Short mmCIF file of C-alpha atoms in Angstrom, two decimals:
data_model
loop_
_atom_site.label_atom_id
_atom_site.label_comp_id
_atom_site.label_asym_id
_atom_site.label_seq_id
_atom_site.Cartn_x
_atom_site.Cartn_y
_atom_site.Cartn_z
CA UNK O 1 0.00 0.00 0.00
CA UNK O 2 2.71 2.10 0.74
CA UNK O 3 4.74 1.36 -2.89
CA UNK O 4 0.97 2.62 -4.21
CA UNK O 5 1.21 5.94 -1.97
CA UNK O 6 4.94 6.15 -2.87
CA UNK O 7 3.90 5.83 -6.94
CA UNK O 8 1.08 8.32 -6.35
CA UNK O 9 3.00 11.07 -4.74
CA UNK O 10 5.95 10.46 -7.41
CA UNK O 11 3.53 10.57 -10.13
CA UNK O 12 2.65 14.26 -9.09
CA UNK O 13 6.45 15.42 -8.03
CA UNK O 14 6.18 14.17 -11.73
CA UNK O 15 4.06 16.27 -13.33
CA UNK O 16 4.33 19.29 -11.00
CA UNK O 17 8.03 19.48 -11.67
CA UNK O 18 7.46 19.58 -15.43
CA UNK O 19 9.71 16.47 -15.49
CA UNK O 20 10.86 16.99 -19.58
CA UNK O 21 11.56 13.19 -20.03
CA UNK O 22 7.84 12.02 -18.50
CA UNK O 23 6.50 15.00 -20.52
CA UNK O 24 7.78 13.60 -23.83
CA UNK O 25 5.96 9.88 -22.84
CA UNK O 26 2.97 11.58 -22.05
CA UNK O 27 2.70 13.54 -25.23
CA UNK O 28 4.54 11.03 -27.62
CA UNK O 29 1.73 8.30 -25.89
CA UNK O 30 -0.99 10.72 -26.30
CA UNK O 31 -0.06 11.57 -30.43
CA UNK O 32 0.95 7.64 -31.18
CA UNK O 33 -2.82 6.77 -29.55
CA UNK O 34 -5.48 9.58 -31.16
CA UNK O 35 -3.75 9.19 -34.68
CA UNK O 36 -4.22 5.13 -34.45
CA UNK O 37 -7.87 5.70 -32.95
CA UNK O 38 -8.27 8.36 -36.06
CA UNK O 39 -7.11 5.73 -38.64
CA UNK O 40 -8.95 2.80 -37.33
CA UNK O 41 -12.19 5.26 -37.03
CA UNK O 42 -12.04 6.49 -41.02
CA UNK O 43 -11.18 3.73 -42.63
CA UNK O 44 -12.80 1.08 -39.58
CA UNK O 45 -16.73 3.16 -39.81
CA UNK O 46 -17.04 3.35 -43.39
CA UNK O 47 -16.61 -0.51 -43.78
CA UNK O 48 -18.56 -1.33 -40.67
CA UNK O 49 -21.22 0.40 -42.49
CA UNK O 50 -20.77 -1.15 -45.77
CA UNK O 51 -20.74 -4.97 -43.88
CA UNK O 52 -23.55 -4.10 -41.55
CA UNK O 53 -26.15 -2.87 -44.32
CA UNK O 54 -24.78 -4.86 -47.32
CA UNK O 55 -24.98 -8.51 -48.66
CA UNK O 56 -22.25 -9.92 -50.59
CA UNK O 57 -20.46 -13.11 -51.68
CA UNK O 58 -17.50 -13.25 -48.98
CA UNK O 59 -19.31 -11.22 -46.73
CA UNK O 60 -19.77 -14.14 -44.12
CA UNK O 61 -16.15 -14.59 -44.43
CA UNK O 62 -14.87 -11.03 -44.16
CA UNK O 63 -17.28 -10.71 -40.91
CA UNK O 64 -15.51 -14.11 -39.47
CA UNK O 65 -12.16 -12.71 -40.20
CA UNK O 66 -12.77 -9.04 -38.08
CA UNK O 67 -14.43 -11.14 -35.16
CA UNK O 68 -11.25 -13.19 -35.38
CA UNK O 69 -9.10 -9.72 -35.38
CA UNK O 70 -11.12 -8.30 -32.78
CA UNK O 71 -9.29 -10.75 -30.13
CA UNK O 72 -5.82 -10.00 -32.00
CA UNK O 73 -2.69 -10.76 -29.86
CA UNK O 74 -0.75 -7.26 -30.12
CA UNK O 75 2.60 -9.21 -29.94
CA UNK O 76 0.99 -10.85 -33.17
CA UNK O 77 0.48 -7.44 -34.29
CA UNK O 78 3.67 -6.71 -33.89
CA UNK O 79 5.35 -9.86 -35.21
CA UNK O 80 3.32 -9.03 -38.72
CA UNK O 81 4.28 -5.35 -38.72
CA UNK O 82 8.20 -6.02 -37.72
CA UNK O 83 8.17 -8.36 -40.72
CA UNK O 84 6.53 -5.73 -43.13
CA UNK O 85 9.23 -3.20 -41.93
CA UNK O 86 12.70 -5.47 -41.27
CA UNK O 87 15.07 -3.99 -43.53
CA UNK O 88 14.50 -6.80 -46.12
CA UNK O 89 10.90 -6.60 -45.90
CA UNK O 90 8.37 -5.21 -48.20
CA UNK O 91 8.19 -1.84 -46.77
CA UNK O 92 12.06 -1.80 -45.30
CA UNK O 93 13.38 0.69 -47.81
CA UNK O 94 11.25 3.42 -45.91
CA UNK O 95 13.26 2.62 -42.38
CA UNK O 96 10.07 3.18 -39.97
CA UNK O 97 10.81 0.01 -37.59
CA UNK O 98 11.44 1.72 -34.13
CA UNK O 99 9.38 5.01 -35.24
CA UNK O 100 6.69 6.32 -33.97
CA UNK O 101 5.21 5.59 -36.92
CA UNK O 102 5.57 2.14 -36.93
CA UNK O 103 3.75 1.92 -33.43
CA UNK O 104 1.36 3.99 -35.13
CA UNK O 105 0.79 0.99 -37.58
CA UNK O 106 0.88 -1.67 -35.19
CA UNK O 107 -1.48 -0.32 -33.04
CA UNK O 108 -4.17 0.13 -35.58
CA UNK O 109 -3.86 -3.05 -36.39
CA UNK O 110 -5.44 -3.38 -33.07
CA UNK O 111 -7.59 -1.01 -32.87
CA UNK O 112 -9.19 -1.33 -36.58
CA UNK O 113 -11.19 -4.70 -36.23
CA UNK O 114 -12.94 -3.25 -32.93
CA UNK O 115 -13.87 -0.15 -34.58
CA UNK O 116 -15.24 -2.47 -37.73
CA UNK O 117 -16.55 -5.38 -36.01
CA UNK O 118 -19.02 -2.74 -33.31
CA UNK O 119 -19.65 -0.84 -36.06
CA UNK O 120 -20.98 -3.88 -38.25
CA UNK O 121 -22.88 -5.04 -35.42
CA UNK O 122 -24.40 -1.82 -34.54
CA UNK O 123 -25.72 -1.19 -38.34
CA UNK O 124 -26.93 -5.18 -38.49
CA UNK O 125 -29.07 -4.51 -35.54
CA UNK O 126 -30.72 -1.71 -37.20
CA UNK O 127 -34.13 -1.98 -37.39
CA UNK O 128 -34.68 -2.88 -41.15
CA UNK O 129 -38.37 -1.01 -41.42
CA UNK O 130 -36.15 2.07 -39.90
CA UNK O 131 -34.36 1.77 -43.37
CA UNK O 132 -37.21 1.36 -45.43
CA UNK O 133 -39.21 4.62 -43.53
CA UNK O 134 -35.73 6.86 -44.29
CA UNK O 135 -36.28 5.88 -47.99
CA UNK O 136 -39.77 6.59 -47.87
CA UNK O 137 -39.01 9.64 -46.32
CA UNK O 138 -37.18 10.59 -49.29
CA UNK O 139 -33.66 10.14 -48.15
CA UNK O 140 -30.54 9.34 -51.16
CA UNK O 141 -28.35 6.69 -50.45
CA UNK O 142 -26.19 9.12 -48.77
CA UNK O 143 -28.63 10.80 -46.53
CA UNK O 144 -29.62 7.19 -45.43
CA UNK O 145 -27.17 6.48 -44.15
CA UNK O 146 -25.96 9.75 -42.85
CA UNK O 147 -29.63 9.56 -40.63
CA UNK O 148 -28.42 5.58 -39.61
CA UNK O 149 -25.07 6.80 -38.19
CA UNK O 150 -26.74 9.42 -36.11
CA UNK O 151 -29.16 6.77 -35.07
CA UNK O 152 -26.37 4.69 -34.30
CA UNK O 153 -24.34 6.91 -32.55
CA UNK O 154 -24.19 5.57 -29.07
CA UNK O 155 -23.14 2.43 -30.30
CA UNK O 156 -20.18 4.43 -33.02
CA UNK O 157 -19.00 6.16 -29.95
CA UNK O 158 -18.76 3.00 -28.07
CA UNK O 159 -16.58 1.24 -30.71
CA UNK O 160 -14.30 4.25 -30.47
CA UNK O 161 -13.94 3.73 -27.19
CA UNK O 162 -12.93 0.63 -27.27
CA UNK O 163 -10.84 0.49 -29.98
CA UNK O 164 -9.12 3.70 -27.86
CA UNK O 165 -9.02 1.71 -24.95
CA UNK O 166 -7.04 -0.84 -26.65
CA UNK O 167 -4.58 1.56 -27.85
CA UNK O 168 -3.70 2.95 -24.85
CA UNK O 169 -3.50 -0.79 -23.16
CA UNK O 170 -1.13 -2.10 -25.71
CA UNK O 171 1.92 -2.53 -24.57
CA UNK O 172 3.24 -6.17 -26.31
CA UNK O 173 3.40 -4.67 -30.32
CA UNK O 174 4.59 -0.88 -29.07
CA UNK O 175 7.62 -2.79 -27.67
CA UNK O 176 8.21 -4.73 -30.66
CA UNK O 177 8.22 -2.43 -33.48
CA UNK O 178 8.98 0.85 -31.19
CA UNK O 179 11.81 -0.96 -29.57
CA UNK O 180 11.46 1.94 -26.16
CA UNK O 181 14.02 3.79 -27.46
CA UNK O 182 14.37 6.64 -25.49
CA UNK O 183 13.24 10.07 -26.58
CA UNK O 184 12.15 8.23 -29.87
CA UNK O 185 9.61 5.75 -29.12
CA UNK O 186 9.52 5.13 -25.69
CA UNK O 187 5.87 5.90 -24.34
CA UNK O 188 3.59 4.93 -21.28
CA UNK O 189 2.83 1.70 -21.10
CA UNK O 190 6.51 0.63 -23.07
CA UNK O 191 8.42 2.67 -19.99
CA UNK O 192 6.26 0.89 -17.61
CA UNK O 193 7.40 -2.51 -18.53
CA UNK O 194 11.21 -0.86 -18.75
CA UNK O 195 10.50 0.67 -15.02
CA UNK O 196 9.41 -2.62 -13.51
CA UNK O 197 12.23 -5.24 -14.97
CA UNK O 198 14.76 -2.45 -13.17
CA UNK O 199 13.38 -3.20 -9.89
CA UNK O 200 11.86 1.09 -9.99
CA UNK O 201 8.01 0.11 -8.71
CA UNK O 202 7.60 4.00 -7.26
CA UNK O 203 8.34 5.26 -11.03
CA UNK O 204 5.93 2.41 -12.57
CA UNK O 205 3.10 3.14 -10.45
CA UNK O 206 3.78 6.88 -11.30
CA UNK O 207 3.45 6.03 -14.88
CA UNK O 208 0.85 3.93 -14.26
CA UNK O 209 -1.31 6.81 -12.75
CA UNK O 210 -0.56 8.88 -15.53
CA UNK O 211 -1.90 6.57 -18.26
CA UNK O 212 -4.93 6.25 -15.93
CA UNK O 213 -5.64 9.83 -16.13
CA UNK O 214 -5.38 10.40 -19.69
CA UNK O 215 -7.53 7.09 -20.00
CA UNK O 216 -9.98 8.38 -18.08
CA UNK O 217 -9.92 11.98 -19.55
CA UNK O 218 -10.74 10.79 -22.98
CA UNK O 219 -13.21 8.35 -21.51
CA UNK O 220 -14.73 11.31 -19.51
CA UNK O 221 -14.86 13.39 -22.77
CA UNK O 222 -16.55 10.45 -25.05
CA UNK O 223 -18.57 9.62 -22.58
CA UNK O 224 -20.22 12.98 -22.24
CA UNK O 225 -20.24 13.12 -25.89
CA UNK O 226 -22.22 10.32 -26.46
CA UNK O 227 -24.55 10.70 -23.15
CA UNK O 228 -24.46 14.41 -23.51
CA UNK O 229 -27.33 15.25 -26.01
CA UNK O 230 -29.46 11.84 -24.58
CA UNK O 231 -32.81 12.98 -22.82
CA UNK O 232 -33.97 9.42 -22.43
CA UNK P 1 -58.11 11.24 -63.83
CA UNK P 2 -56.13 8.08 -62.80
CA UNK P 3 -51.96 9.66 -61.91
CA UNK P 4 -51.00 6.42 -61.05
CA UNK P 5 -51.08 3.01 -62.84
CA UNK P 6 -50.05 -0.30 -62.26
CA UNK P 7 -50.04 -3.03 -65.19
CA UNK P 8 -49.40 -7.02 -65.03
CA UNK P 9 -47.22 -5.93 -62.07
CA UNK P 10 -45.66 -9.42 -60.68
CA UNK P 11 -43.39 -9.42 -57.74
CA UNK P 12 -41.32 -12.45 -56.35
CA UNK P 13 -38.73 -12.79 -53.44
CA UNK P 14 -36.37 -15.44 -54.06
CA UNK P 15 -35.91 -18.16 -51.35
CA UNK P 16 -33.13 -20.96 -51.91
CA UNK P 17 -32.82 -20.55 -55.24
CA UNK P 18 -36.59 -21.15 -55.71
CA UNK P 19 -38.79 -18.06 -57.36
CA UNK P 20 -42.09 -17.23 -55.53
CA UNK P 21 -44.88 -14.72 -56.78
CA UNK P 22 -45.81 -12.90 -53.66
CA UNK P 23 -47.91 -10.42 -55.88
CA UNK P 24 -49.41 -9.76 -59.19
CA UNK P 25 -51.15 -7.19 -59.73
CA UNK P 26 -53.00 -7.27 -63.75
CA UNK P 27 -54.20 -3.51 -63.45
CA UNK P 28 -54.54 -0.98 -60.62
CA UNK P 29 -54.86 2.84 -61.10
CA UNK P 30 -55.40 5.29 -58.38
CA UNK P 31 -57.31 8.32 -59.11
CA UNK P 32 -56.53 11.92 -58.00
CA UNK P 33 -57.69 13.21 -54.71
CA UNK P 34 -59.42 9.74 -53.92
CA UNK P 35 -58.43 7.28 -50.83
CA UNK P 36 -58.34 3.71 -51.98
CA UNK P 37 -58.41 0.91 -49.62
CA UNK P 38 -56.78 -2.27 -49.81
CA UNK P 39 -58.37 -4.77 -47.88
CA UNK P 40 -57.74 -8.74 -47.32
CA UNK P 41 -56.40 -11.29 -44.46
CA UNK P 42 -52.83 -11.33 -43.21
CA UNK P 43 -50.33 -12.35 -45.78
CA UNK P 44 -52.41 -11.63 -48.73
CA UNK P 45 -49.50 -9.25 -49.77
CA UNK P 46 -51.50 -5.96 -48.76
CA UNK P 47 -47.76 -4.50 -47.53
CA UNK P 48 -45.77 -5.98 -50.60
CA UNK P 49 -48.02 -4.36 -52.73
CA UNK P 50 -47.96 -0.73 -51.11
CA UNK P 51 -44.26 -1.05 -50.93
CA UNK P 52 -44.16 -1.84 -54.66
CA UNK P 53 -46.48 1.35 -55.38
CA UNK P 54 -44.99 3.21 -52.95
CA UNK P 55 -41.71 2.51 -55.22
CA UNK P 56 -39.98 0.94 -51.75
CA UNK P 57 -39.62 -2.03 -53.46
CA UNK P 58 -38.52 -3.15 -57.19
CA UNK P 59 -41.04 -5.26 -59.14
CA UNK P 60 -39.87 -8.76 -61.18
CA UNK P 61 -42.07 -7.39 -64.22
CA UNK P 62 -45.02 -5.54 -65.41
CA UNK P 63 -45.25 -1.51 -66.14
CA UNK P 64 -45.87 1.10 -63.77
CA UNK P 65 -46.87 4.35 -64.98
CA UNK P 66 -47.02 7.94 -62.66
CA UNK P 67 -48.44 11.15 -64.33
CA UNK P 68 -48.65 9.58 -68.02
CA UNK P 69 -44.63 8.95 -67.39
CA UNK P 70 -43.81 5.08 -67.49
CA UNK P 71 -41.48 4.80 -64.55
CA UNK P 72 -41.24 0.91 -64.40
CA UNK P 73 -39.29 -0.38 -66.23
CA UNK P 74 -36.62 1.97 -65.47
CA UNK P 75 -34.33 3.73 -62.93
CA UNK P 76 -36.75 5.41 -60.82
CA UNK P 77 -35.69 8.87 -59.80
CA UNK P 78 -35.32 10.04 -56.30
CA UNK P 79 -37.65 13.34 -57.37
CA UNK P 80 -40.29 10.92 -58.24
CA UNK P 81 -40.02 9.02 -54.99
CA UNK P 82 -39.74 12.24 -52.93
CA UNK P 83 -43.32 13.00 -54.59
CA UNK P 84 -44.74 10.27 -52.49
CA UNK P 85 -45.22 9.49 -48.49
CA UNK P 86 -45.21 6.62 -46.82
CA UNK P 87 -46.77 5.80 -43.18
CA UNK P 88 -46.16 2.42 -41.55
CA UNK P 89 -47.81 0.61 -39.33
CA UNK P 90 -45.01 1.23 -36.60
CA UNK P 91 -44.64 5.04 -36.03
CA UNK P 92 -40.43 4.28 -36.50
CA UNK P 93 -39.53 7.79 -35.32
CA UNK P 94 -36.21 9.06 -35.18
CA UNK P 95 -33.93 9.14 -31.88
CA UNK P 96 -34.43 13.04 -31.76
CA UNK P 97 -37.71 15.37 -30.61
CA UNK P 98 -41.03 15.70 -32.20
CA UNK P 99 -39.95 18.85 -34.42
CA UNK P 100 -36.82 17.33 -35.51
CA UNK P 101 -38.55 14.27 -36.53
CA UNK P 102 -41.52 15.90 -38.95
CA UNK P 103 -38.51 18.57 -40.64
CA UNK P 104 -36.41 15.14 -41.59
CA UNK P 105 -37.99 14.65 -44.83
CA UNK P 106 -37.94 18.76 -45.58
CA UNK P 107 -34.43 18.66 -44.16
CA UNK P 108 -33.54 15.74 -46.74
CA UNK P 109 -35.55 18.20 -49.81
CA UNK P 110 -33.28 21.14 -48.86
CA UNK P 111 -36.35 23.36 -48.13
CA UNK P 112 -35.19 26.74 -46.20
CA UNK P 113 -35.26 26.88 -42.32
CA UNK P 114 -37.84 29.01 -42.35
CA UNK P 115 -40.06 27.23 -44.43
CA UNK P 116 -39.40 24.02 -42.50
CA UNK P 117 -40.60 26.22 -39.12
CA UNK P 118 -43.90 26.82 -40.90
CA UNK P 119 -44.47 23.79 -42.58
CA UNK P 120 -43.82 21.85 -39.31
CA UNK P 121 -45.49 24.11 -37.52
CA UNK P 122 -48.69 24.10 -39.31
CA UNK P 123 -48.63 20.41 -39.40
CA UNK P 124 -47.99 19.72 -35.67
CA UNK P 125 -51.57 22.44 -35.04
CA UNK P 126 -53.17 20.15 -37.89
CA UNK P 127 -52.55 17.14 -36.00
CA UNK P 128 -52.90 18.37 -32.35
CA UNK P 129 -49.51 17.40 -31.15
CA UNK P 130 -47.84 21.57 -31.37
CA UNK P 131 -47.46 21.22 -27.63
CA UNK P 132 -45.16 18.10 -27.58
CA UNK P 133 -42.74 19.86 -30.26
CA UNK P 134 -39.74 19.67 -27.55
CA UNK P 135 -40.61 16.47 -26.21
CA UNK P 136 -37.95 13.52 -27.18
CA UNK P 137 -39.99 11.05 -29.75
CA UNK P 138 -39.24 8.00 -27.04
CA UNK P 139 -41.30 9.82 -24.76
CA UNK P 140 -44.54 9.79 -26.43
CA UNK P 141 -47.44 7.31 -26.21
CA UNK P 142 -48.31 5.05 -29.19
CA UNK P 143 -50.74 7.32 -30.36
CA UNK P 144 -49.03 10.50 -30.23
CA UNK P 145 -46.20 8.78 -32.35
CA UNK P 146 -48.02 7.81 -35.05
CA UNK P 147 -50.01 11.11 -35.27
CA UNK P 148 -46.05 12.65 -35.09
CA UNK P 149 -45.99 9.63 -38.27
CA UNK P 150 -48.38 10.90 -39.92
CA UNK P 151 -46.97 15.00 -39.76
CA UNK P 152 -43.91 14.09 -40.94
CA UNK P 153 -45.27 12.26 -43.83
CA UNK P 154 -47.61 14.97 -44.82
CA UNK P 155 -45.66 17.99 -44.36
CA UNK P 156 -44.02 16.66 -47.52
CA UNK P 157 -47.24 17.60 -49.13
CA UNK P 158 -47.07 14.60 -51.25
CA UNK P 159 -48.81 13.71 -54.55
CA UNK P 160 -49.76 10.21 -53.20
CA UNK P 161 -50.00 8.92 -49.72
CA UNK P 162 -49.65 5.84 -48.52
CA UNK P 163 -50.88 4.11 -45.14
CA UNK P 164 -49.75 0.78 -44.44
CA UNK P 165 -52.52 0.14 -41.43
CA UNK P 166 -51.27 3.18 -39.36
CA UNK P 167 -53.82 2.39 -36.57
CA UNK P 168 -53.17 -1.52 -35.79
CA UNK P 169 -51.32 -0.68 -32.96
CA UNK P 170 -53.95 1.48 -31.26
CA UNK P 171 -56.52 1.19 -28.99
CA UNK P 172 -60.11 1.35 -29.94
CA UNK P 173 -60.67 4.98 -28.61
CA UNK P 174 -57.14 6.13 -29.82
CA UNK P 175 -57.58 4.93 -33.25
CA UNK P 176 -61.00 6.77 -33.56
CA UNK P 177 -59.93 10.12 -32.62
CA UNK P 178 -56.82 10.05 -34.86
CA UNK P 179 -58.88 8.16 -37.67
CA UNK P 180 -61.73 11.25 -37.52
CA UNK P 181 -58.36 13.57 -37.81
CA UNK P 182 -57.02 12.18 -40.39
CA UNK P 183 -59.84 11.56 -42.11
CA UNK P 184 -60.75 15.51 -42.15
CA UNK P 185 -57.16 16.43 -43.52
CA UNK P 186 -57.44 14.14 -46.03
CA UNK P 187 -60.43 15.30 -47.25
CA UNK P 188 -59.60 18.90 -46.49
CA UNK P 189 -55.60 18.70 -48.40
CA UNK P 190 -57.34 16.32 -51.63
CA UNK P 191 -54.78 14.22 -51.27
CA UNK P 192 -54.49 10.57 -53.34
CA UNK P 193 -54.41 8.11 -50.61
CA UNK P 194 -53.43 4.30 -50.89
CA UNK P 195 -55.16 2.75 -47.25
CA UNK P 196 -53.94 -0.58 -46.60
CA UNK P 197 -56.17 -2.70 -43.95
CA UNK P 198 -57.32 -5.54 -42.82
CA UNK P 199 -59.71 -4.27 -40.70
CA UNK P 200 -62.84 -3.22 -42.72
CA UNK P 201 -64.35 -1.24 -39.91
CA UNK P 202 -61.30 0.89 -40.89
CA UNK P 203 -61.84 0.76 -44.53
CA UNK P 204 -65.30 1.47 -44.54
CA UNK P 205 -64.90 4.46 -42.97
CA UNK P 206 -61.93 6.09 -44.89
CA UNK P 207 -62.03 4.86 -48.15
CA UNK P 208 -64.11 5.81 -51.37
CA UNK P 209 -62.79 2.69 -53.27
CA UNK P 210 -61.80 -0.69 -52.07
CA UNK P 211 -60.04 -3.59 -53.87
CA UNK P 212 -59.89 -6.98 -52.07
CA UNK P 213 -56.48 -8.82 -52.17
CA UNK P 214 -56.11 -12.59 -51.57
CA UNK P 215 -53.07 -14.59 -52.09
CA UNK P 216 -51.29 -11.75 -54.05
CA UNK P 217 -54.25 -10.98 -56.11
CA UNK P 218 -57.40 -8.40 -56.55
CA UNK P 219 -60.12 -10.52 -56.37
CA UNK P 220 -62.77 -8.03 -56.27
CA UNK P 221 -62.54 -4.16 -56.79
CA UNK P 222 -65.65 -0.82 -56.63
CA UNK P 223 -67.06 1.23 -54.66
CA UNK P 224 -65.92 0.61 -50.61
CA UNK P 225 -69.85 0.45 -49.90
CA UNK P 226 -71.06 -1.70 -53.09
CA UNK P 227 -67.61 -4.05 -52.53
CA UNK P 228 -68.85 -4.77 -48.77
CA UNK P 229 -72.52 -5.00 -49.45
CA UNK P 230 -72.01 -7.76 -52.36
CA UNK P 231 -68.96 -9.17 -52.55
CA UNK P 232 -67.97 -12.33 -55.02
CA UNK P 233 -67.54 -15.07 -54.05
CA UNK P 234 -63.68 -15.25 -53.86
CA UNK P 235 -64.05 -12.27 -51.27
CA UNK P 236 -67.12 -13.51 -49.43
CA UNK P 237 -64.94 -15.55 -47.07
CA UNK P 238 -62.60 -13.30 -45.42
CA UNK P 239 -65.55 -10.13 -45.88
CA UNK P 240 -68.45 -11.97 -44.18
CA UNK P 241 -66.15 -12.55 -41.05
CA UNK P 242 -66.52 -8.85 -40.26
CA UNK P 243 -69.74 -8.76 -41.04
CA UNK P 244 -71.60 -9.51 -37.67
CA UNK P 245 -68.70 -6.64 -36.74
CA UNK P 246 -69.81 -3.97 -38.83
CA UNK P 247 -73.65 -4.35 -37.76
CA UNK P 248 -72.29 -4.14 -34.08
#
């Protein structure tokens, strides 16, 4: 209990004292994180919508394949993303193993089938009469299903959480193609690990709270997002 | 004058790679300003064939014709669906508040804001439901919603209306007052009305002509009074059951 008050108090000498190293995490875990969420949420709610309201040959098998992702291994993640960017792999002339960028990539691996998968379900449990009394309404294609994703979005703002809350959690592919290089691509939950094999709980814990906090921030801010506007 | 025609109008669903006719239709026209009832027993393809008129749903075959333009066989335009209105039997209201939910279809036509106000406006007074403008749709009882239905499909001001039996899922009292309102605007706006039922307490009471559908077919069509008095002997089964009703 004490190591817990220890990290807690640390956490704040942390942040009160501006402490540029922890600063650099923070931010670097805070940029890596949004632009993975904002990937996985452009390309991840334009194909939910396309699997949740279409029919297809495949379909069935495209839908198995996202479930599948959904429960990804990060270190898997990792694995396939360290292969795509090893020197002699496809993508090795462009040298972004142990970026940011390549954390970046790894992470929406992650993040993407969540976002696709909640999004498919969401549109599949949409009422199909809903559909038919939009087009009778007079909507386009378009406006459709522009009026179905404001229908929907409680359940859109609950796939981005997710799919955020797995960012932020991974710490397995984030070591693997980021390689915690310091003042490169070291970031919360990577510097956590790094803290805790050197025996330095108080710092961990520290950390720890940190990543809470911004967790729970963006939460907080989603949250009353998608609550906000609800009277019922 | 007919504005809307219907001829050897088939349509079939496919179910394991089997074909089956759920409706053909050899002629139907509805004429301007009148309400036409559709009557027969469940799964007689009363809602298939308003959602084929209703252009909701795409025939196998046959012509369709709308204002003297043939617009079956053929890519139907959004302007000519946006010309027609479309009721269900579920109110299916949007997750926002009463206003919100009769300016969608005005909203979706582009009309001005202040237009929209009026419209809406005028349309929530027609309907007696002004006062619950604010109120979320999720709040309201099953027959405010549909008369909230029934305002947003009318402020479109459309050239043909259809009802697919919009007051199934009221009570008794409930469906009287809102039928005696709706009733009165229809008569009062002239506008062509396509009244699917299967109650003919209903039908007698709105429409001026009936046609009788069984098993995807008219079997009998004329005046709602002469079709009820005498009908043939294809409808004389599923009519004479409400008989004993009606002289209640």
């Amino acid at each position: 209990m004490e190591l817990v008050w220890e990290g807690f108090k640390k956490a704040l000498e942390m942040i009160m004292t501006g402490d540029p190293e922890i600063l650099h995490i923070t931010w670097l875990t805070l940029r890596v994180s949004m632009t993975a969420t904002l990937i996985s949420v452009i390309m991840g709610i334009p194909l939910g919508v396309i699997l949740g309201l279409t029919t297809f040959p495949g379909r069935k098998l495209i839908v198995t394949i996202i479930n599948i992702g959904m429960g990804l291994p990060p270190v898997v993640a990792g694995l396939w993303v360290t292969l795509l960017l090893w020197r002699s792999g496809p993508l090795g002339q462009h040298a972004l193993l142990y970026t940011p960028t390549a954390i970046i990539a790894a992470q929406v691996l992650v993040s993407l089938p969540i976002i696709i998968g909640l999004t498919t379900s969401a549109f599949q449990q949409i009422d199909h009469r809903l559909r038919m009394q939009i087009k009778a309404l007079g909507a386009s294609r378009w406006q459709s299903v522009l009026i179905l994703l404001k229908e929907s979005r409680l359940a859109i703002l609950a796939a981005i959480m997710a799919g955020l809350g797995r960012v932020l959690a991974e710490v397995g592919a984030s070591m693997m193609v980021g390689g915690n290089i310091k003042g490169e691509t070291r970031i919360l939950t990577t510097a956590m690990v790094m803290e805790v094999s050197k025996g330095n709980f108080d710092i961990a814990i520290a950390l720890s709270f940190i990543l809470m906090a911004l967790a729970f921030l963006i939460t907080f801010l989603l949250t009353y997002l998608q609550q906000g506007k609800k009277s019922v | 004058m007919n504005i809307y025609e219907m001829n050897e109008v088939r349509y079939h669903i496919r179910m394991k790679k089997k074909s089956r006719q759920l409706l053909y239709v050899d002629r139907l026209a509805l004429n301007q300003s009148e309400i036409l009832g559709v009557i027969g027993p469940n799964g007689a393809g009363k809602s298939t064939l308003l959602k084929v008129m209703a252009l909701l749903a795409t025939p196998t075959s046959g012509t369709i014709t709308y204002r003297g333009q043939q617009i079956y066989p053929g890519t139907v335009s959004l302007a000519t669906r946006r010309k027609m209105a479309t009721v269900f039997q579920q109110p299916l209201l949007l997750n926002t508040s009463v206003y919100h939910n009769i300016a969608v279809g005005l909203k979706l036509r582009n009309v001005s804001r202040k237009e929209q106000r009026e419209r809406v406006q005028r349309w929530m007074e027609m309907f007696n439901i002004a006062h619950l403008a604010k109120q979320h749709a999720y709040t309201l009882s099953g027959g405010e919603s549909q008369r909230v239905s029934l305002a947003r499909a009318l402020v479109l001001q459309p050239d043909i209306l259809f009802l697919d039996e919009p007051f199934s899922a009221l009570d008794f009292p409930t469906k009287q007052e809102l039928m005696k309102d709706l009733i009165q605007v229809l008569r009062q706006t002239r506008t062509t009305t396509l009244f699917v039922s299967h109650d003919l307490l209903e039908i007698k009471q709105m429409a001026d002509r009936l046609i009788v559908l069984m098993n995807g077919r008219i079997t009998q069509e004329g005046q709602a009074e002469q079709v009820i008095r005498d009908p043939n002997e294809q409808a004389q089964p599923f009519l004479n059951k409400w008989k004993d009703t009606l002289i209640v």
